[in-house]
Tab-separated table of C-alpha atoms in Angstrom:
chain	number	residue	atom	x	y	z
H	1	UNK	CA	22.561	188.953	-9.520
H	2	UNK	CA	25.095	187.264	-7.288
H	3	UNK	CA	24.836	184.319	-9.270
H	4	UNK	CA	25.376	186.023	-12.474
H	5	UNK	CA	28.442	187.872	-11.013
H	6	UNK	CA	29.663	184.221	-10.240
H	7	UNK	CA	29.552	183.239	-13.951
H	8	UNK	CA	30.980	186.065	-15.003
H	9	UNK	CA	34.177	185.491	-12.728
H	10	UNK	CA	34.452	181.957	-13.991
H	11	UNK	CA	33.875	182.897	-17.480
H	12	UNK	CA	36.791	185.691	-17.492
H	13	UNK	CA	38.959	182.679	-17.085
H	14	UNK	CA	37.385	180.395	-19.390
H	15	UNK	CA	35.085	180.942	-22.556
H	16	UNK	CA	32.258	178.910	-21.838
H	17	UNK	CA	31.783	175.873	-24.164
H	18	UNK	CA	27.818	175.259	-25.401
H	19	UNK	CA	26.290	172.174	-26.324
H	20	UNK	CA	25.128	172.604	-29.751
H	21	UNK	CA	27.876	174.798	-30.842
H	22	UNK	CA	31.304	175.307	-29.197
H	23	UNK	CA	33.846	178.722	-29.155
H	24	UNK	CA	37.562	178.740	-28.398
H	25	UNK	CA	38.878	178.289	-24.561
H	26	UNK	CA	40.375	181.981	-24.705
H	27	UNK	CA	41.184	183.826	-21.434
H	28	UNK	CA	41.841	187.373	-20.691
H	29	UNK	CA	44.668	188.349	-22.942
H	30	UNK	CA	43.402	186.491	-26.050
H	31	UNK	CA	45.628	183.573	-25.351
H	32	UNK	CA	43.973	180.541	-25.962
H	33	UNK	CA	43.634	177.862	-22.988
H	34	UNK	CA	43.904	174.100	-22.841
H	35	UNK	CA	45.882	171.357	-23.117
H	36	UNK	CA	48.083	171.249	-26.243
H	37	UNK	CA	50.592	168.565	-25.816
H	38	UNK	CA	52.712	168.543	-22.164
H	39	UNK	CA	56.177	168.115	-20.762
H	40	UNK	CA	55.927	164.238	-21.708
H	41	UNK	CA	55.232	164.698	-25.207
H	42	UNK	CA	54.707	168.481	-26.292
H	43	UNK	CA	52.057	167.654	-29.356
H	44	UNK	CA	48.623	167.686	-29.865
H	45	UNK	CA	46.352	166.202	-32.580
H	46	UNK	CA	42.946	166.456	-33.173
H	47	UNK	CA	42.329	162.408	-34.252
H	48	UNK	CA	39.228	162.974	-35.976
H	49	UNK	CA	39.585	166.617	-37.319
H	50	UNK	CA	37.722	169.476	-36.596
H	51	UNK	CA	34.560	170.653	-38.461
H	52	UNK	CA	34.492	174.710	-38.962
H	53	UNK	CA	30.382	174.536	-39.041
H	54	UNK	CA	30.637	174.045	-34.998
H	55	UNK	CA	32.122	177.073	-33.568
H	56	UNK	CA	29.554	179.671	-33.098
H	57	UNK	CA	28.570	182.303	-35.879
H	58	UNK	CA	30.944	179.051	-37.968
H	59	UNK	CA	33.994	181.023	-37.238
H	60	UNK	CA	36.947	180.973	-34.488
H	61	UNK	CA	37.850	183.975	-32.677
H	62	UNK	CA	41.171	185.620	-33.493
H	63	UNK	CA	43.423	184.253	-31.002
H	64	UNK	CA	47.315	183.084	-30.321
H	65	UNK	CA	48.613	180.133	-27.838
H	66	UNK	CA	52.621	179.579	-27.290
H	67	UNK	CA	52.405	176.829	-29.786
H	68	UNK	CA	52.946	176.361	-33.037
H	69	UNK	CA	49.934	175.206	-35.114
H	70	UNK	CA	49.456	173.189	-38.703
H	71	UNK	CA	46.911	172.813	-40.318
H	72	UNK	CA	45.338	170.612	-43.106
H	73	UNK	CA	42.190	171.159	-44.865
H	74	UNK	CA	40.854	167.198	-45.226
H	75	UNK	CA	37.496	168.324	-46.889
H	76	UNK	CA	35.728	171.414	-47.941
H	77	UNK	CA	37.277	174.672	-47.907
H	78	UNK	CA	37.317	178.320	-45.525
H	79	UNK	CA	39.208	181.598	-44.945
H	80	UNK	CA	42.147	181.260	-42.495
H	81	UNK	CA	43.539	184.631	-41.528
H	82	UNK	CA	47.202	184.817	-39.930
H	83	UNK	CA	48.156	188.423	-38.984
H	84	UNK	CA	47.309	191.121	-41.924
H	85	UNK	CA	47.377	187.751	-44.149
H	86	UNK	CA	43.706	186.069	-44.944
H	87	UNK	CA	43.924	183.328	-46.640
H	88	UNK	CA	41.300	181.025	-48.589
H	89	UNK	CA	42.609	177.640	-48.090
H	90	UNK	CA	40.745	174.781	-50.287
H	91	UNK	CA	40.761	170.765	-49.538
H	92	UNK	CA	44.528	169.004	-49.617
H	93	UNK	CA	46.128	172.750	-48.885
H	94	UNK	CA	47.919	173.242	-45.539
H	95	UNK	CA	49.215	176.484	-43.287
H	96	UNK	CA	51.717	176.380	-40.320
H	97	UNK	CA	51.181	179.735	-38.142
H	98	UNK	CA	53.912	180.100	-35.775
H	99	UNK	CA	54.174	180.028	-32.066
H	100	UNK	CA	52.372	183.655	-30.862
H	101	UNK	CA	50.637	184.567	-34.069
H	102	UNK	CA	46.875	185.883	-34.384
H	103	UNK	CA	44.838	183.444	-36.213
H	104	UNK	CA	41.338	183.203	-36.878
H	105	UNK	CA	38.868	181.275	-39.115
H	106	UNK	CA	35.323	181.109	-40.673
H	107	UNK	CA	33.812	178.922	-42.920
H	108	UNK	CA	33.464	179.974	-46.779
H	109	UNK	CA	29.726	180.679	-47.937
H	110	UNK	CA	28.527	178.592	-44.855
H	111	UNK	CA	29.904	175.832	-46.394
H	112	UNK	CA	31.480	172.513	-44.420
H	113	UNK	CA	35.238	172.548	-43.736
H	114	UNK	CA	36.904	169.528	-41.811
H	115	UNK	CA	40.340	170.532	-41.149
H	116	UNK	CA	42.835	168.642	-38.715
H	117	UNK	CA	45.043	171.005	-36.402
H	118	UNK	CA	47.984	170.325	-34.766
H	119	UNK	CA	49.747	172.147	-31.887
H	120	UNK	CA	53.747	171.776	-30.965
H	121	UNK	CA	56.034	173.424	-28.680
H	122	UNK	CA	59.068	174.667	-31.372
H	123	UNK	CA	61.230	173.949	-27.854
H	124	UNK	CA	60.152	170.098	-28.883
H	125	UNK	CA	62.212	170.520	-31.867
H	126	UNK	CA	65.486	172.067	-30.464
H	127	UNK	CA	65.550	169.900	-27.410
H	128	UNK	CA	66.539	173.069	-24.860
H	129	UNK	CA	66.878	176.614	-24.516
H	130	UNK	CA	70.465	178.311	-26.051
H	131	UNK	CA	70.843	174.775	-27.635
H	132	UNK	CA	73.043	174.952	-31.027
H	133	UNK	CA	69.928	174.244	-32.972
H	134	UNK	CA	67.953	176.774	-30.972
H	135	UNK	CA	70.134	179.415	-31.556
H	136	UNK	CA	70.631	178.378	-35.277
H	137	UNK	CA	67.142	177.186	-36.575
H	138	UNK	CA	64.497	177.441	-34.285
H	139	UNK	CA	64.565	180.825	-32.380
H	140	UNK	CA	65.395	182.849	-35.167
H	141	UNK	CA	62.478	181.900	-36.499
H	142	UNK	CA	59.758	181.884	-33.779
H	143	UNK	CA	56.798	184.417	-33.700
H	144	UNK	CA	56.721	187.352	-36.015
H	145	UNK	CA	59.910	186.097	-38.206
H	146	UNK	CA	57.714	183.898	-39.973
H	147	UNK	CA	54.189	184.402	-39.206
H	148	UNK	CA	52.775	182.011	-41.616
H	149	UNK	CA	53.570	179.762	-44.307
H	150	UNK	CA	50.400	178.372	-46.805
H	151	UNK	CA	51.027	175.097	-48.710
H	152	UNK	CA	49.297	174.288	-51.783
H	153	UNK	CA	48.006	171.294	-53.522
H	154	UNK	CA	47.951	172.572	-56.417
H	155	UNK	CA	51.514	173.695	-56.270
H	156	UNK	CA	54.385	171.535	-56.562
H	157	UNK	CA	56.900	173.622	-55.044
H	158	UNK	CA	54.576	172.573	-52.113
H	159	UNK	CA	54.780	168.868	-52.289
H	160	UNK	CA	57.613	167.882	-50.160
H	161	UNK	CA	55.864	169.943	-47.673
H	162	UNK	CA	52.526	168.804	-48.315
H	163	UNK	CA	53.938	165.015	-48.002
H	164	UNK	CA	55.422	165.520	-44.583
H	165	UNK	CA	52.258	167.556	-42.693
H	166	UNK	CA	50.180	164.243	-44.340
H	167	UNK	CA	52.691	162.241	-42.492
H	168	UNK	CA	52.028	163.964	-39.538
H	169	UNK	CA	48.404	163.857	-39.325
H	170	UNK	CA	48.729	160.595	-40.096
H	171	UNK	CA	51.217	159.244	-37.486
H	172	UNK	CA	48.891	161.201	-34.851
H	173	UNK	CA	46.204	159.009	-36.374
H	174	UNK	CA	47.655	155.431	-35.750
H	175	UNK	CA	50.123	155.787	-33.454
H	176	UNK	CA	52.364	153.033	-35.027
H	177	UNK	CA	55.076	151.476	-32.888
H	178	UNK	CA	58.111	154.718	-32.539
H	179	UNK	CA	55.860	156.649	-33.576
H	180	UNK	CA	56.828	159.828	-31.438
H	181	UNK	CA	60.181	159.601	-32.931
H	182	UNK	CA	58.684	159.212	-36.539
H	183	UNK	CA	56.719	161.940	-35.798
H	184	UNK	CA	59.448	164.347	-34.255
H	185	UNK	CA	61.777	163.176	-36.956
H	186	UNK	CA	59.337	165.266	-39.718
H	187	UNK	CA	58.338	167.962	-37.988
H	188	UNK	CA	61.943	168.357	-38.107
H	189	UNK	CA	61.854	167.879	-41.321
H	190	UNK	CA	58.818	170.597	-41.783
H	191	UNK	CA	61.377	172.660	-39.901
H	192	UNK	CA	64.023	172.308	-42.387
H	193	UNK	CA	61.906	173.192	-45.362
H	194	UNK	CA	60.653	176.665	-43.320
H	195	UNK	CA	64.456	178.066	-42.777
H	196	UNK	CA	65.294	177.203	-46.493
H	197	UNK	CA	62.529	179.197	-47.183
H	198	UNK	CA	62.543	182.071	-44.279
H	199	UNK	CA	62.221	185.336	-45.581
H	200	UNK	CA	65.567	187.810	-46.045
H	201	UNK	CA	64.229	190.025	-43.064
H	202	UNK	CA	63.217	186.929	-40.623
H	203	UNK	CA	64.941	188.634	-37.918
H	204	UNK	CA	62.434	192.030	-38.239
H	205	UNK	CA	59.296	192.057	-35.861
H	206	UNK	CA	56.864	194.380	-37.043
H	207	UNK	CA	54.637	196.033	-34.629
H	208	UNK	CA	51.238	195.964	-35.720
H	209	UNK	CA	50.910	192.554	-34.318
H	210	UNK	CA	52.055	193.568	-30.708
H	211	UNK	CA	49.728	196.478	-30.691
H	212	UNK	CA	46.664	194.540	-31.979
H	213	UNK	CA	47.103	192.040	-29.187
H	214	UNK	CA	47.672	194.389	-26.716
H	215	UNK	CA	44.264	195.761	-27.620
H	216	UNK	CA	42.553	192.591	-27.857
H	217	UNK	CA	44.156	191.534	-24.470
H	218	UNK	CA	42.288	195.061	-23.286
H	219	UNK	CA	39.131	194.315	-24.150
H	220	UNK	CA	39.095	190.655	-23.140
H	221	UNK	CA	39.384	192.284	-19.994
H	222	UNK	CA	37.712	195.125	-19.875
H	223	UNK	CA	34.687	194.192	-22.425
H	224	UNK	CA	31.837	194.852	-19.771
H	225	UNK	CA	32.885	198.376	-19.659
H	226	UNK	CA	32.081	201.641	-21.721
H	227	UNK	CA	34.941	201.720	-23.904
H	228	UNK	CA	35.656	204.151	-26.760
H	229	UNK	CA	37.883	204.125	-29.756
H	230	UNK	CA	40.678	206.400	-28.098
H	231	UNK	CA	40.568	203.807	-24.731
H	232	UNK	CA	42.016	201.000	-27.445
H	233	UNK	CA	44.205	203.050	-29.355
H	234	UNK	CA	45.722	204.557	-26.187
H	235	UNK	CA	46.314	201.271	-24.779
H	236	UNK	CA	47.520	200.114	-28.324
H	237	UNK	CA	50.020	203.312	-28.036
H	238	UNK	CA	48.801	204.178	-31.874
H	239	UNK	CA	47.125	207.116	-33.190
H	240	UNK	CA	43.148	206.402	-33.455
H	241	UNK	CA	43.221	206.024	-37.238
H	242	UNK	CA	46.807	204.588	-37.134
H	243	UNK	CA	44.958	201.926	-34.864
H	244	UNK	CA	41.997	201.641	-36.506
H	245	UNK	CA	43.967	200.817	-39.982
H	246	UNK	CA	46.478	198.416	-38.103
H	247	UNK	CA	43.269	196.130	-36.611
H	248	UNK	CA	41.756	196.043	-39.389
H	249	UNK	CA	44.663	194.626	-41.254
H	250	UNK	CA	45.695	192.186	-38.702
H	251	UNK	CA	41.891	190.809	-37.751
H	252	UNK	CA	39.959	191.359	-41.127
H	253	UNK	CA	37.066	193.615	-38.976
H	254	UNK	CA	37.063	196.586	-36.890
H	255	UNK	CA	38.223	197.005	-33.404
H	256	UNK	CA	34.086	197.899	-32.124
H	257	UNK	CA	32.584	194.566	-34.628
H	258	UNK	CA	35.544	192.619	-32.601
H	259	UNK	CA	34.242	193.818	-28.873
H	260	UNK	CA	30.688	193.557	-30.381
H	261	UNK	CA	31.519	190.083	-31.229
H	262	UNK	CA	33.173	189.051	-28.523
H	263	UNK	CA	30.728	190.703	-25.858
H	264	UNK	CA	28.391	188.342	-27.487
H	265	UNK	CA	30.129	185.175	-26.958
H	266	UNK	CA	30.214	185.905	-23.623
H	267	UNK	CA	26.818	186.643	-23.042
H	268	UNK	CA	26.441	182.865	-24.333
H	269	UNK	CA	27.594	181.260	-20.808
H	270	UNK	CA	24.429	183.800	-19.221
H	271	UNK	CA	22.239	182.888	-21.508
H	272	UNK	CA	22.028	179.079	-20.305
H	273	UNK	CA	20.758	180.644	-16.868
H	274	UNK	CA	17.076	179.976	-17.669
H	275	UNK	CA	16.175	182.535	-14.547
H	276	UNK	CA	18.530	185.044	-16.009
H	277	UNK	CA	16.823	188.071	-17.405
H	278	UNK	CA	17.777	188.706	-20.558
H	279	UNK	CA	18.207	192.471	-19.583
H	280	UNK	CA	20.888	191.490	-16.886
H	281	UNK	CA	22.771	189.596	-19.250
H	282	UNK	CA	23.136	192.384	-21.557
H	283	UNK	CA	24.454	194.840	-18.765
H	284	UNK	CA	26.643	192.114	-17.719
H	285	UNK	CA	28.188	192.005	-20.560
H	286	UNK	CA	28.852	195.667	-21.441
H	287	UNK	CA	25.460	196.230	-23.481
H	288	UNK	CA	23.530	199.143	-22.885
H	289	UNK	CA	20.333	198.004	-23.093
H	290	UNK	CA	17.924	194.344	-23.835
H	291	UNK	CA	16.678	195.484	-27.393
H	292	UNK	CA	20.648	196.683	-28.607
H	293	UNK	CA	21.501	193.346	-27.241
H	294	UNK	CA	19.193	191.275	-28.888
H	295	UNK	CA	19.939	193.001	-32.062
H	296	UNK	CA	23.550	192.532	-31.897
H	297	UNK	CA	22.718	188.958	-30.902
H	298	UNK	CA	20.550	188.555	-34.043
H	299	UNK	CA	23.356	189.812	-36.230
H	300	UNK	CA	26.325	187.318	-35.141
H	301	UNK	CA	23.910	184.421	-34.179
H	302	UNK	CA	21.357	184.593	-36.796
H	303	UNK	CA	18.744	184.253	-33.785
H	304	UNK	CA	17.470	186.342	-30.923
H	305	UNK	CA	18.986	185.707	-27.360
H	306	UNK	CA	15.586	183.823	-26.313
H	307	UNK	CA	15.013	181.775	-29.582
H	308	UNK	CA	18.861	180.844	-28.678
H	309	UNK	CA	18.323	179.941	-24.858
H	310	UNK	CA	15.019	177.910	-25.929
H	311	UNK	CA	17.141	175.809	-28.591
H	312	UNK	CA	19.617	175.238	-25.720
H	313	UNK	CA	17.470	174.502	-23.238
């Protein structure tokens, strides 16, 4: 057991990633980990894009990071949900979800999706803190001002948009000579087309949002316990059904599928402990028993825990 209690710890920090299949670096709070850009150069592409079919159960977790993200579909299509927003976003489209929003994604039908993120500090864009263009473009519309913003290829009020995230993914690509500058220069430009377009009540923050991740954060730490509809709502400082309406708009599922879900990712870092019974991962994980677990398993996985630690192993 003590060695179990030793993944455990090290998975609270860090959400294991499997061979075959990989899930999101998420800690505690739901905040996604990793390295997304740095002080030298604040941006991060994905060179060779991302395909949705390798996340486990073809789906990542609802999360947020202090980034902002794009993102461009370069093949196939899938269902991107930002907030209370879902989205189906088909090949050529594009969505920028701001710095501290919930996103999540899962393929469409179990179909392929290659899609090419990209993650920058707004900060990047202003230059400093309280700096004119800060205060005057960038901060007042950071976070819940403008959660999301979905581009189009079929619509042409999209193309200047459109053209500049392409010129993005592409200057991440080939790294031309200058081309940080080239590539700050349009995300500026990105920028520029978001406040002519910001909504009349950017400077609102609705609170849905906050509570959801407040309750996620809870369970992320707490999802070995016993926990009960009233613990989340409580520490989501809703009503139950006022909470159990509000997560299900912001995450597309219910607050017990999400722990369910997530309980089972977890177990995933256990599971590659070939002398761990399969019984001791389940209680480690908050289950209350081996068959619950493996049916849970069965119904996120499409397997049983053992068929999954044989295919591993």
């Amino acid at each position: 057991m003590a060695k179990v209690k030793r993944n455990i710890a090290l998975f609270d920090n860090n959400i294991a990633e499997v061979v075959m299949k990989h899930t999101l670096n998420i800690d505690k709070t739901g905040l996604e980990r990793g390295t997304r850009g740095n002080f030298d150069f604040p941006v991060l592409a994905v060179q060779h894009g991302v395909e949705i079919m390798q996340y486990e159960g073809e789906q990542f977790a609802c999360h947020f990071h202090p980034e902002a993200e794009l993102t461009l579909i370069a093949s196939g299509k899938m269902y991107y949900r930002a907030n209370d927003m879902e989205y189906l976003l088909c090949e050529g489209d594009a969505v920028f979800v701001n710095a501290n929003v919930m996103h999540a994604g899962r393929s469409c039908d179990g179909a392929s999706c290659v899609y090419h993120p990209i993650n920058f500090w707004p900060l990047f864009l202003s230059g400093h803190e309280d700096s004119r263009i800060d205060r005057k473009y960038v901060a007042p519309l950071l976070g819940e001002a403008l959660p999301s913003v979905v581009m189009r290829a079929d619509c042409p009020e999209d193309a200047p948009l459109l053209e500049v995230v392409n010129e993005v993914c592409a200057l991440a690509r080939v790294h031309p000579d200058g081309w940080e500058l080239l590539l700050k220069a349009a995300l500026c430009r990105l920028w520029y087309y978001f406040y002519l377009r910001r909504p009349a009540d950017a400077e609102e923050r609705p609170i849905g949002a906050e509570a959801v991740k407040r309750a996620i954060s809870f369970m992320e730490t707490h999802y070995a316990e016993k926990l009960s509809l009233d613990d989340l709502a409580r520490e989501a400082h809703l009503s139950r059904s006022e909470f159990c309406r509000t997560f299900r708009r912001y995450t597309g599922r219910t607050a017990f599928d999400y722990l369910q879900h997530q309980r089972v990712l977890r177990s995933l870092v256990l599971l590659r402990e070939p002398r761990c019974p399969v019984l001791e991962v389940a209680l480690s994980v908050g289950f209350s028993g081996a068959s619950y677990y493996a049916e849970i398993f069965r119904r996120y996985m499409g397997t049983s825990p053992l068929e999954w630690r044989k295919k591993f192993l």
